[in-house]
Coordinates of C-alpha atoms in Angstrom, one line a residue:
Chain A
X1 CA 0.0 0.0 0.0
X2 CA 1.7 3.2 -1.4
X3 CA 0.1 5.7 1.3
X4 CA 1.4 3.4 4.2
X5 CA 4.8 2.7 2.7
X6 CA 5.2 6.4 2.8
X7 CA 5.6 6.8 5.9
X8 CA 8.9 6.4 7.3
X9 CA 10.4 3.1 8.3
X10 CA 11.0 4.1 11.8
X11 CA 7.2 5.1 12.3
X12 CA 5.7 1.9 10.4
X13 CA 8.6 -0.3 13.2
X14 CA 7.2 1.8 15.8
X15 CA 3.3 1.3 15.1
X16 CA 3.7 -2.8 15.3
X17 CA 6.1 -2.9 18.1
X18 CA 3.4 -1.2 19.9
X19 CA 0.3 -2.7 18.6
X20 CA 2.3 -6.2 19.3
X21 CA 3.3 -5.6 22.7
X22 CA -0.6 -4.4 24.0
X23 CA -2.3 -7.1 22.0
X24 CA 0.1 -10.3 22.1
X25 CA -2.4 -12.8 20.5
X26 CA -2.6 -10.4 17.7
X27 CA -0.9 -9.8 14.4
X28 CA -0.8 -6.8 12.2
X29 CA -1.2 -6.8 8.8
X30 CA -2.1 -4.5 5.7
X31 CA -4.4 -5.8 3.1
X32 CA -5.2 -4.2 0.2
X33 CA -6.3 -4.9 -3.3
X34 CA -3.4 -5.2 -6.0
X35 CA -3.6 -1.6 -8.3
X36 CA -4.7 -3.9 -11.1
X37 CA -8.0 -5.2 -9.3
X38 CA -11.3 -4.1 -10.6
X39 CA -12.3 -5.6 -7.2
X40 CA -14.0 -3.2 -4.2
X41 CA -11.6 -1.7 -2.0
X42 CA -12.1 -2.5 1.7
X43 CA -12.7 0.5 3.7
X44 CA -10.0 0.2 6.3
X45 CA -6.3 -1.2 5.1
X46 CA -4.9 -1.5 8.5
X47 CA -6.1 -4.9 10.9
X48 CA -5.3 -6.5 14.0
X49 CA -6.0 -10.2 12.9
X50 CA -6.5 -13.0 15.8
X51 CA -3.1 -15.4 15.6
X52 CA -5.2 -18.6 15.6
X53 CA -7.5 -17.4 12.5
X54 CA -6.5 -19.7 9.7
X55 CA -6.1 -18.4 6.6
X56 CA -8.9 -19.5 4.7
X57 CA -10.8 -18.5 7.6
X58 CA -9.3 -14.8 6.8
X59 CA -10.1 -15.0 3.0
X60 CA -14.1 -15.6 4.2
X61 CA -13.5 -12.4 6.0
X62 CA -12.3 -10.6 3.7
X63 CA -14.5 -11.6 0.8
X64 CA -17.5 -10.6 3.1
X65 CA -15.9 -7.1 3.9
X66 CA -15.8 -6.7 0.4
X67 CA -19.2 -8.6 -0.8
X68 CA -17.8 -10.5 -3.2
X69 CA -20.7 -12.6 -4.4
X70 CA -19.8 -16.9 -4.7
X71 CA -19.8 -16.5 -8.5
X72 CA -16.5 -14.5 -8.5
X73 CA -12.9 -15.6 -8.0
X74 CA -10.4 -14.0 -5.5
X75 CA -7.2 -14.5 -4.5
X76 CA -4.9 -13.8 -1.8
X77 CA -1.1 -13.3 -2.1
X78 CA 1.7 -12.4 0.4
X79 CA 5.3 -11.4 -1.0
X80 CA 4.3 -12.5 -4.5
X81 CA 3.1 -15.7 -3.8
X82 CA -0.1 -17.3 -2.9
X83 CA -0.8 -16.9 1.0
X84 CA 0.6 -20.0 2.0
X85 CA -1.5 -23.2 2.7
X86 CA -5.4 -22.9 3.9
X87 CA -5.2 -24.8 7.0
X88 CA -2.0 -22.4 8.2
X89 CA -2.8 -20.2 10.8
X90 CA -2.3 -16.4 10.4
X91 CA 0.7 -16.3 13.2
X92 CA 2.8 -18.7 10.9
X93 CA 1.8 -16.7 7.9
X94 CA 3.2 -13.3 9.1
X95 CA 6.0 -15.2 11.2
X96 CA 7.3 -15.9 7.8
X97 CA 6.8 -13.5 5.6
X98 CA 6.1 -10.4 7.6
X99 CA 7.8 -7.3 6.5
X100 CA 11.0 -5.5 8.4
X101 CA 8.7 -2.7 9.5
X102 CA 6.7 -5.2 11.5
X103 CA 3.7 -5.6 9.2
X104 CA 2.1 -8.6 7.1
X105 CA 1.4 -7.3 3.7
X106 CA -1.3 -9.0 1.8
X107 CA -2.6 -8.2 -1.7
X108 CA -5.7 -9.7 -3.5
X109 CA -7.2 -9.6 -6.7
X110 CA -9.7 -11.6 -8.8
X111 CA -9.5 -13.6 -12.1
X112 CA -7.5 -13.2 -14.8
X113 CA -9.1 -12.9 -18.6
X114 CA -8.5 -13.9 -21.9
X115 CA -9.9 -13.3 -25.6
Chain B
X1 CA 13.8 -30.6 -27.8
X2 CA 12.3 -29.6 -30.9
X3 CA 13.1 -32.5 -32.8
X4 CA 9.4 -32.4 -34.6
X5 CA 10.3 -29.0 -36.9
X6 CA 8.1 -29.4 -39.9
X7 CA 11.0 -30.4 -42.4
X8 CA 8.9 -28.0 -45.1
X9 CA 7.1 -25.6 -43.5
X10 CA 6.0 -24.7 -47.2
X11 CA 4.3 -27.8 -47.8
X12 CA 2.7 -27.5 -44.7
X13 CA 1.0 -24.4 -44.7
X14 CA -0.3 -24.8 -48.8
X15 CA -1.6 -28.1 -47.0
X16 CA -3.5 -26.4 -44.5
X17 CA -4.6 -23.8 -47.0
X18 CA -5.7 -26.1 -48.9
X19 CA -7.4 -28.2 -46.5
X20 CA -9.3 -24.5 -45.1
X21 CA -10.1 -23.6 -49.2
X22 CA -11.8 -27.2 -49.6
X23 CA -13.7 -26.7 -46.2
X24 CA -14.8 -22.7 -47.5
X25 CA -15.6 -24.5 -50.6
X26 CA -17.8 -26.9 -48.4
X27 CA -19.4 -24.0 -46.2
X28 CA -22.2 -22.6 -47.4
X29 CA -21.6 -18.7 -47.0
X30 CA -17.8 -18.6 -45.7
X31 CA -16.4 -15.7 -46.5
X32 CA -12.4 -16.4 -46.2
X33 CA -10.4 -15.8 -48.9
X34 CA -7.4 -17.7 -49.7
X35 CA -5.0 -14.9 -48.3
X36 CA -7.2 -14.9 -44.7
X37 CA -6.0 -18.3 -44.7
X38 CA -2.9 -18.3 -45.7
X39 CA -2.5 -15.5 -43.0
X40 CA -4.1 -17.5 -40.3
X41 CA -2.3 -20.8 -40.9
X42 CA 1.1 -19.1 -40.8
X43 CA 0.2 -17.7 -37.9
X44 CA -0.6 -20.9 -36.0
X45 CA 1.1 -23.7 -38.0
X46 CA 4.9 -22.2 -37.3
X47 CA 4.5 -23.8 -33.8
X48 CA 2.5 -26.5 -34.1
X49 CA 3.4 -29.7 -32.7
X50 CA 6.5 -28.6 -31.4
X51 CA 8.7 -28.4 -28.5
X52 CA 7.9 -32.5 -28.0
X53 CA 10.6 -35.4 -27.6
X54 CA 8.6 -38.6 -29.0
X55 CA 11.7 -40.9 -27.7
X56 CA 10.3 -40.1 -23.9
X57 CA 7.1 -40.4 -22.4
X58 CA 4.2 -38.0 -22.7
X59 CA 1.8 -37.6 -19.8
X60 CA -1.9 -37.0 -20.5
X61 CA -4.8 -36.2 -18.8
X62 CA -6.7 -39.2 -17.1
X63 CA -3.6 -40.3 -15.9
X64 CA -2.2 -41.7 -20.0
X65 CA 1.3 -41.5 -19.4
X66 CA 2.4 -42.4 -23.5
X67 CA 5.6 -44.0 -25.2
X68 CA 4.3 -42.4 -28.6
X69 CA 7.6 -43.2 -30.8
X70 CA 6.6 -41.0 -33.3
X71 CA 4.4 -38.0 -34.4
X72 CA 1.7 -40.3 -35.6
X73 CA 1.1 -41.9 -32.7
X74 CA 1.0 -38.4 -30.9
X75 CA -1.5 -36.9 -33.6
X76 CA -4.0 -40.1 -33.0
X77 CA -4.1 -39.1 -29.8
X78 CA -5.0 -35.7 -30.2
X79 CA -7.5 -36.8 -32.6
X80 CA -9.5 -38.4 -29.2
X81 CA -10.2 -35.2 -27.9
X82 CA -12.6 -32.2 -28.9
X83 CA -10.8 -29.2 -30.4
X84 CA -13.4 -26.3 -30.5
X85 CA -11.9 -23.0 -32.3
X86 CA -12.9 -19.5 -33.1
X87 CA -15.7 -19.3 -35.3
X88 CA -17.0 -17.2 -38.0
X89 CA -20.7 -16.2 -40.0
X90 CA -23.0 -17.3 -36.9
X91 CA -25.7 -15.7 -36.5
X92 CA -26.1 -12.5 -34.8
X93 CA -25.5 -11.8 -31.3
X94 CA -25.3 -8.0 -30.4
X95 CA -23.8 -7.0 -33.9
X96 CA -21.2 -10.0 -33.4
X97 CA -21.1 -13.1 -36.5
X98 CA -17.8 -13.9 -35.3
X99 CA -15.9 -14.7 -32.0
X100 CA -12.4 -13.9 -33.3
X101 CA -10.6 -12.1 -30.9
X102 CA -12.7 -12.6 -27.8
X103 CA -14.2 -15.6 -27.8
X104 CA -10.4 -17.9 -26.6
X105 CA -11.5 -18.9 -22.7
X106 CA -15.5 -19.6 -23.5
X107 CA -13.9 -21.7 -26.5
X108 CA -11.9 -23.6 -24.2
X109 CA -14.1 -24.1 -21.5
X110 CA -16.3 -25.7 -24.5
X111 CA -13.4 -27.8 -25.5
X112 CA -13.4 -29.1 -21.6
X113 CA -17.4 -29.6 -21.6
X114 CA -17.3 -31.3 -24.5
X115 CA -14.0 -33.6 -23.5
X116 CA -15.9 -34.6 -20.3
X117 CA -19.4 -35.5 -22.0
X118 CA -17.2 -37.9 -24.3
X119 CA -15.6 -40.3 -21.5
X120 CA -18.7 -40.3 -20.2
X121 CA -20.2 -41.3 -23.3
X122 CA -17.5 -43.9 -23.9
X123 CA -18.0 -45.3 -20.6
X124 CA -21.7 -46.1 -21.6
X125 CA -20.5 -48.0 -24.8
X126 CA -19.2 -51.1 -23.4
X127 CA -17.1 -52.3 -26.1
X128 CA -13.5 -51.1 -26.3
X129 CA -12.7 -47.9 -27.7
X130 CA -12.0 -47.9 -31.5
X131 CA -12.2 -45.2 -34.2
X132 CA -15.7 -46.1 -35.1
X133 CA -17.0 -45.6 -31.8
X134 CA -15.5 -42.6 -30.9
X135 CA -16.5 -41.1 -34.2
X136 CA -20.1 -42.2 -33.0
X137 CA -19.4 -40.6 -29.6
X138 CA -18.4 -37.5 -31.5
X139 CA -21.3 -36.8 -33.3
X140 CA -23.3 -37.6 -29.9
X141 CA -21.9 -34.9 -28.3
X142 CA -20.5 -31.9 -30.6
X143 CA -24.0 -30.5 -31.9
X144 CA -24.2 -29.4 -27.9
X145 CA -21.7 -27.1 -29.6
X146 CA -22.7 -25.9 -32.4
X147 CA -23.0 -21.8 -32.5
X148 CA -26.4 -21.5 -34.2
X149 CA -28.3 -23.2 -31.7
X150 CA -29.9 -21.6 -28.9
X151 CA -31.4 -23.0 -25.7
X152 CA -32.3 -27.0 -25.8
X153 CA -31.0 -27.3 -29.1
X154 CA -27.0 -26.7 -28.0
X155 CA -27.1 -26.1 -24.4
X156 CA -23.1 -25.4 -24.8
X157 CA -23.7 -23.1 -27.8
X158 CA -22.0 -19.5 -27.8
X159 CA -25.2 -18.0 -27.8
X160 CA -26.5 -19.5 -25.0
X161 CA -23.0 -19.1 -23.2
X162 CA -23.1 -15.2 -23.4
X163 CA -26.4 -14.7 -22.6
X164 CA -26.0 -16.7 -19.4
X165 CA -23.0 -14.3 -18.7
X166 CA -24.5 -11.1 -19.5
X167 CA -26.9 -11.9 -16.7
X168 CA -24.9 -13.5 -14.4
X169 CA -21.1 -11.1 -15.2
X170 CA -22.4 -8.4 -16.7
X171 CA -20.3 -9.4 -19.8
X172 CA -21.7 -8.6 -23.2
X173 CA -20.8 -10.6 -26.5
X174 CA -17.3 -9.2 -27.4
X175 CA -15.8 -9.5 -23.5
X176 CA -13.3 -11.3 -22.4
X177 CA -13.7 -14.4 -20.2
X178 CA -11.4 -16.2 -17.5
X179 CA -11.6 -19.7 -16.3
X180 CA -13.5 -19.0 -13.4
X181 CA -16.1 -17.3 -15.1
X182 CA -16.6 -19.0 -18.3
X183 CA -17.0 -22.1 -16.1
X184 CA -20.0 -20.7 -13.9
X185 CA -21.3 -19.8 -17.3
X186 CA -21.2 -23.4 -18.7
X187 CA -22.9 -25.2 -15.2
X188 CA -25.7 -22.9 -15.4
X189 CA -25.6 -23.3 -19.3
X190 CA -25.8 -27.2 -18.1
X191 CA -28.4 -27.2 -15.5
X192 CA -30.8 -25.1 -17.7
X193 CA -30.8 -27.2 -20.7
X194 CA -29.3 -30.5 -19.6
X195 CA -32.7 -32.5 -20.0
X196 CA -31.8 -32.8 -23.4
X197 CA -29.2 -35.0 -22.8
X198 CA -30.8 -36.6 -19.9
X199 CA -27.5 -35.8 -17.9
X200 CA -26.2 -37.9 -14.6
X201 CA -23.5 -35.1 -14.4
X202 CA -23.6 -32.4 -12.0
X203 CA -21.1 -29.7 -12.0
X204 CA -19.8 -28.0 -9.1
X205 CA -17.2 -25.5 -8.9
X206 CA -15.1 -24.3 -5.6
X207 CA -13.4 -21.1 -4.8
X208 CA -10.4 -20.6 -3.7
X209 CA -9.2 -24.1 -3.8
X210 CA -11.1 -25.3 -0.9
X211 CA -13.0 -28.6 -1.8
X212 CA -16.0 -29.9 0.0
X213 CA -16.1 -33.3 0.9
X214 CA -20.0 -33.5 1.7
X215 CA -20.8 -31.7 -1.7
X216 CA -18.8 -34.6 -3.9
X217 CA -20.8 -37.3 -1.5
X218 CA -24.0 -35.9 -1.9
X219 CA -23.9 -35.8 -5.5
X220 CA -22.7 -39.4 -5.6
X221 CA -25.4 -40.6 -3.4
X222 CA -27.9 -39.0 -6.2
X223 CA -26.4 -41.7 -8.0
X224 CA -24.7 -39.0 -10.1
X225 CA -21.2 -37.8 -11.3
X226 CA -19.8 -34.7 -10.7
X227 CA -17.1 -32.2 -12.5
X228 CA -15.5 -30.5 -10.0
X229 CA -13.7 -27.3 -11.6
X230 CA -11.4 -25.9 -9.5
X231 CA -10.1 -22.3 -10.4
X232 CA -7.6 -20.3 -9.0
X233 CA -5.0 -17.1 -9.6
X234 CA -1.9 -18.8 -8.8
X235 CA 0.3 -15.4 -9.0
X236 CA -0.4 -12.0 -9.5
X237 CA 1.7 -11.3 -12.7
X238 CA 3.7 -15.0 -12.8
X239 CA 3.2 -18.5 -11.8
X240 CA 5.7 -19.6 -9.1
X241 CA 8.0 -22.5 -10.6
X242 CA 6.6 -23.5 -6.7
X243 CA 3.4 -24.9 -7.8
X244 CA 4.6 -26.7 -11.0
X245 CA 4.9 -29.9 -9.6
X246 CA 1.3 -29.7 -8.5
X247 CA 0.0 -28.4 -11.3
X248 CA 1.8 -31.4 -13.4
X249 CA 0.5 -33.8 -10.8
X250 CA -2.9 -32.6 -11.0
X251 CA -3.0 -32.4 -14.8
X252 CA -1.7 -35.9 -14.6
X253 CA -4.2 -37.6 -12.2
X254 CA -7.0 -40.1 -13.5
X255 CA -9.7 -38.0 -12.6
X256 CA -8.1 -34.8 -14.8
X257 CA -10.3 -33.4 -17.6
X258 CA -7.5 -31.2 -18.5
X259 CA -6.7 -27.6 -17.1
X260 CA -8.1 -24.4 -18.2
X261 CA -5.4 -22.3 -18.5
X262 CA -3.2 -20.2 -21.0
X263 CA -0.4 -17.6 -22.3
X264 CA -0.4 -14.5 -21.5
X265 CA -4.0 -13.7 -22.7
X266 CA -4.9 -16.3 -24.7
X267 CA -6.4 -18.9 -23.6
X268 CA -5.6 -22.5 -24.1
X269 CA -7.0 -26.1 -22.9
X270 CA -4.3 -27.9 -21.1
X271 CA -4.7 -31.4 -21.9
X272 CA -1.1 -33.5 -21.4
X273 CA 2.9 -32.2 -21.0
X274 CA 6.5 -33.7 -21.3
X275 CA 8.5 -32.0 -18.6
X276 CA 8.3 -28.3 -18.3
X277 CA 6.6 -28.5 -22.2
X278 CA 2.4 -27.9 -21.5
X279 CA 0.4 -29.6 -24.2
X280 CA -2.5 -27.9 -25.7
X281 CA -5.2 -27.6 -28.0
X282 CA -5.7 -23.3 -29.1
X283 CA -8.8 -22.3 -30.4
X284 CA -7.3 -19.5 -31.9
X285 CA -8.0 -20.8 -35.4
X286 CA -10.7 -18.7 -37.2
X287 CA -13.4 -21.7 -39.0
X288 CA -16.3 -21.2 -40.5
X289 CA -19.8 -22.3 -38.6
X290 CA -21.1 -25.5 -39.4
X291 CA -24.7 -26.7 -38.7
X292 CA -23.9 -30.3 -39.6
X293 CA -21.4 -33.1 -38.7
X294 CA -21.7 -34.5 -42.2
X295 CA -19.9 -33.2 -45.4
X296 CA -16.5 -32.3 -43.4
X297 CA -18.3 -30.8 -40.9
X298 CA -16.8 -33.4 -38.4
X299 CA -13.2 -32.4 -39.2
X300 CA -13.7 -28.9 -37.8
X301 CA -13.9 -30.4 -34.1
X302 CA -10.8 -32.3 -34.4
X303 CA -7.0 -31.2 -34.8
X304 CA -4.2 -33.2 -35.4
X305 CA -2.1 -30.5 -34.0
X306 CA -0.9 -29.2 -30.6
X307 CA 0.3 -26.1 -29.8
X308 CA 2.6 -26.5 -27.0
X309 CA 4.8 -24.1 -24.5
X310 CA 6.7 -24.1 -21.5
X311 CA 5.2 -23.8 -18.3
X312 CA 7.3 -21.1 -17.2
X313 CA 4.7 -19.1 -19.7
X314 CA 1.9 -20.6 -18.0
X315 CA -0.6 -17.4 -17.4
X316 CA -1.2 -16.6 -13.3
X317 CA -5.6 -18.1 -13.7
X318 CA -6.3 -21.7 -14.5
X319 CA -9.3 -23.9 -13.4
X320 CA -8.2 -27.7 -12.7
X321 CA -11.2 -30.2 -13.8
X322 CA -11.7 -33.4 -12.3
X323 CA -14.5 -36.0 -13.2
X324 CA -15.5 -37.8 -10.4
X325 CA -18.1 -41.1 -10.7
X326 CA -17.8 -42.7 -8.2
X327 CA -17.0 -43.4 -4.1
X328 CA -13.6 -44.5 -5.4
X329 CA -12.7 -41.6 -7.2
X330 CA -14.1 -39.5 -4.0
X331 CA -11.5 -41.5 -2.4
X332 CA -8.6 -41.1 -4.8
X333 CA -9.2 -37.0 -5.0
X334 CA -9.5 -37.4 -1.1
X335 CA -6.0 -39.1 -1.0
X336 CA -4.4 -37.2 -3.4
X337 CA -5.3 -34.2 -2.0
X338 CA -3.7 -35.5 1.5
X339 CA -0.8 -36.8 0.2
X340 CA -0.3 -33.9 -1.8
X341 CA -0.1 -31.6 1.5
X342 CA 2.6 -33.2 3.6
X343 CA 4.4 -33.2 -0.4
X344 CA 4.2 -30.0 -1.0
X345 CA 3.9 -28.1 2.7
X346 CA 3.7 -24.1 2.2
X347 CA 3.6 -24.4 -1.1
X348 CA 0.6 -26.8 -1.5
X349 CA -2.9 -25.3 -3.3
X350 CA -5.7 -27.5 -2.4
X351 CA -7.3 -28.7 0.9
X352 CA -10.1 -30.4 1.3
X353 CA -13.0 -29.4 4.0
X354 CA -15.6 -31.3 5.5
X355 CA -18.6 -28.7 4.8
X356 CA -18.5 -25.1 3.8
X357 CA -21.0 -24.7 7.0
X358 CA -18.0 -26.3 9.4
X359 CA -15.8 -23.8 7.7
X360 CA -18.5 -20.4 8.3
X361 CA -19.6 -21.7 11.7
X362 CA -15.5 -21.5 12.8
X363 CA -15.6 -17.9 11.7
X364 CA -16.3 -16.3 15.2
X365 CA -14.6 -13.5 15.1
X366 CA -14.6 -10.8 12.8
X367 CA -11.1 -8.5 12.1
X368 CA -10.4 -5.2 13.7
X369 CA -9.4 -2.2 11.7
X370 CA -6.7 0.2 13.8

């Protein structure tokens, strides 16, 4: 996300350490929708998610915050790849692939087409 | 690799030129010229075929894992399955008599349809397979195809495809499909119109790569089979060489109907590969529209020619299909799934769930924003 990147890298470290430290079963992420997408934005790009939510648990989530009807695809990707496997829970996810300032970027978009 | 290079590519394309003249000939009110042809054939006959080694094993679909020993061998087998191409001088729809240019994704999702109705057809034939019966299968199935049709007539007919979308996507005549919505298209094209085929298929499609076990059983119970499609963005602009052993494994499996997939945006039907090479069958062949089987007609839905690439040029959405008739096949999808998990860890792409209600009635808590 270009707005939250922009703020410094001292800030962004700053934010997490906090939020980690008060809410310690917690993680932080930002999830946005790739600048391709024709998808809905959500509202907010900035969540505390439950450690213990797996992740295809937080891809329900998210495809009700952004009513996505069941006819439509979406996808979920962390560092360029696919969020890791379903049953993984979101701790693992952003213990692996979280970013230095402390955050868990994730990006989704839908289907790709073809004439 | 490319051992196959057409040794005249002259000869070939006057061949197919030829071969396109006879059929325009044939086709009451095509309006190709010679030149259109020539143009076209160049186009798609430079790769055709290639990029295979016929002294190793080629893997198709439904688990055929090939010695072929030459290109004869290979071309016979191509001849077994559907090939559905652009096509030209149908009638109307919204100022549209062609789908040249547009039509590539709902083309192959027809070429998958139309692949799965024939091994189910070929199943009900009890004698072996032979060319006589699958030319009898063939012309069972196909006029579900054909583009002048409407409604009952050809449930999978163009027409009846894009006027399922523009309801369901928004998506007049002209737009581009992708696998995931060409294939919702086609199972409510099915479930309209199947009584004319008196159907024991069901098709379901899951999001996100989450398959649910009591969907597949319930179907089964019906005394039914069912085509799962599975569709999924595996990258946002690239494929990670990650998931190609899964994707080869998948497109490999008994139960695989092929994969809708493609190159950058054209799409393709993925039916076998050799290695990193993906085999497929393009519709990106302008024909003209027939309305019967006979007088050639036949010869339209059949290729003798793959067009192949590597996978690392595998565009970011397929859609996996799987044909499932029976407990045992639950099973085998079941286990290959599992097995597939520990195999591939981080990296693997499809889990199966008990229920979608088991997965919604986990949900308890909803995210924060801060």
């Amino acid at each position: 996300m270009k707005d939250f990147k922009s703020q410094p890298l001292e800030k962004r470290k700053s934010d997490s350490k906090k939020v980690l430290k008060k809410f310690p079963t917690k993680v932080p992420i930002i999830c946005y929708k790739d600048h391709n997408s024709v998808l809905p934005s959500l509202e907010k790009d900035k969540y505390l998610i439950p450690k213990s939510l797996k992740v295809l648990e937080f891809e329900q989530i998210i495809r009700k915050k952004i009513s996505l009807g069941e006819k439509e695809a979406l996808a979920f990707f962390v560092n360029e790849k696919l969020m890791p496997k379903k049953d993984s829970t979101m701790d693992e996810v952003y213990a692996q692939n979280k970013d230095e300032d402390g955050f868990l970027y994730i990006v989704y978009m839908e289907e790709n087409i073809s004439g | 690799m490319e051992k196959t290079e057409p040794t005249n590519e002259g000869d070939i394309l006057l061949e197919a030129a030829q071969k396109r003249q006879t059929r325009g000939r044939r086709t009451k009110g095509c309006s190709n010229g010679i030149l259109n042809c020539l143009r076209a054939s160049a186009r798609t006959f430079t790769e055709l075929n290639k990029r295979i080694d016929f002294s190793q094993d080629v893997v198709f679909c439904k688990d055929q894992t090939l010695k072929l020993d030459d290109k004869e061998a290979f071309t016979n087998v191509l001849k077994k399955f559907p090939w559905i191409s652009y096509r030209s001088d149908f009638k109307e729809i919204n100022g549209f008599t062609s789908d040249s240019g547009w039509g590539c994704m709902i083309r192959t999702g027809q070429m998958m349809i139309a692949y799965t109705l024939v091994q189910i057809k070929l199943e009900e034939y009890k004698t072996p397979e032979s060319d006589s019966v699958h030319e009898k299968v063939l012309h069972a199935i196909i006029p579900m195809f054909f583009d002048n049709q409407m409604e009952f007539d050809a449930p999978f007919s163009i027409q009846n495809i894009i006027q399922i979308g523009e309801k369901m996507y928004n998506k007049a005549a002209g737009l581009w499909y992708g696998a995931n919505s060409v294939s919702h298209c086609l199972k409510e094209c099915h479930d309209r119109y199947n009584t004319k085929f008196n159907s024991d298929l069901e098709i379901k499609i899951f999001n996100e790569g989450i398959v649910y076990e009591d969907e597949i059983t319930k179907v089964l119970e019906e005394n039914k089979r069912l085509l799962v499609i599975i569709p999924q963005r595996l990258g946002l602009k690239k494929v990670d060489p990650a998931y190609f052993p899964q994707i080869k494994e998948l497109l490999g499996c008994k139960l695989s109907m092929g994969i809708l997939g493609g190159r950058d945006t054209s799409a393709r039907f993925i039916i076998g590969h050799q290695e990193d090479t993906l085999i497929t069958l393009d519709p990106h062949y302008d024909q003209c529209t027939v309305d019967t089987l006979d007088e050639g007609g036949l010869a339209t839905y059949v290729t003798e020619y793959s067009r192949n690439f590597s996978i690392y040029d595998l565009d970011t959405t397929v859609a996996f299909c799987f044909l499932i008739s029976s407990t045992m096949d639950k099973e085998f999808l079941n286990a290959k799934i599992s097995t597939m998990k520990v195999k591939y860890k981080d990296d693997n792409i499809l889990i199966m769930l008990e229920s979608k209600k088991t997965l919604e009635d986990n949900i308890h808590n909803d995210i924060e924003s801060f």
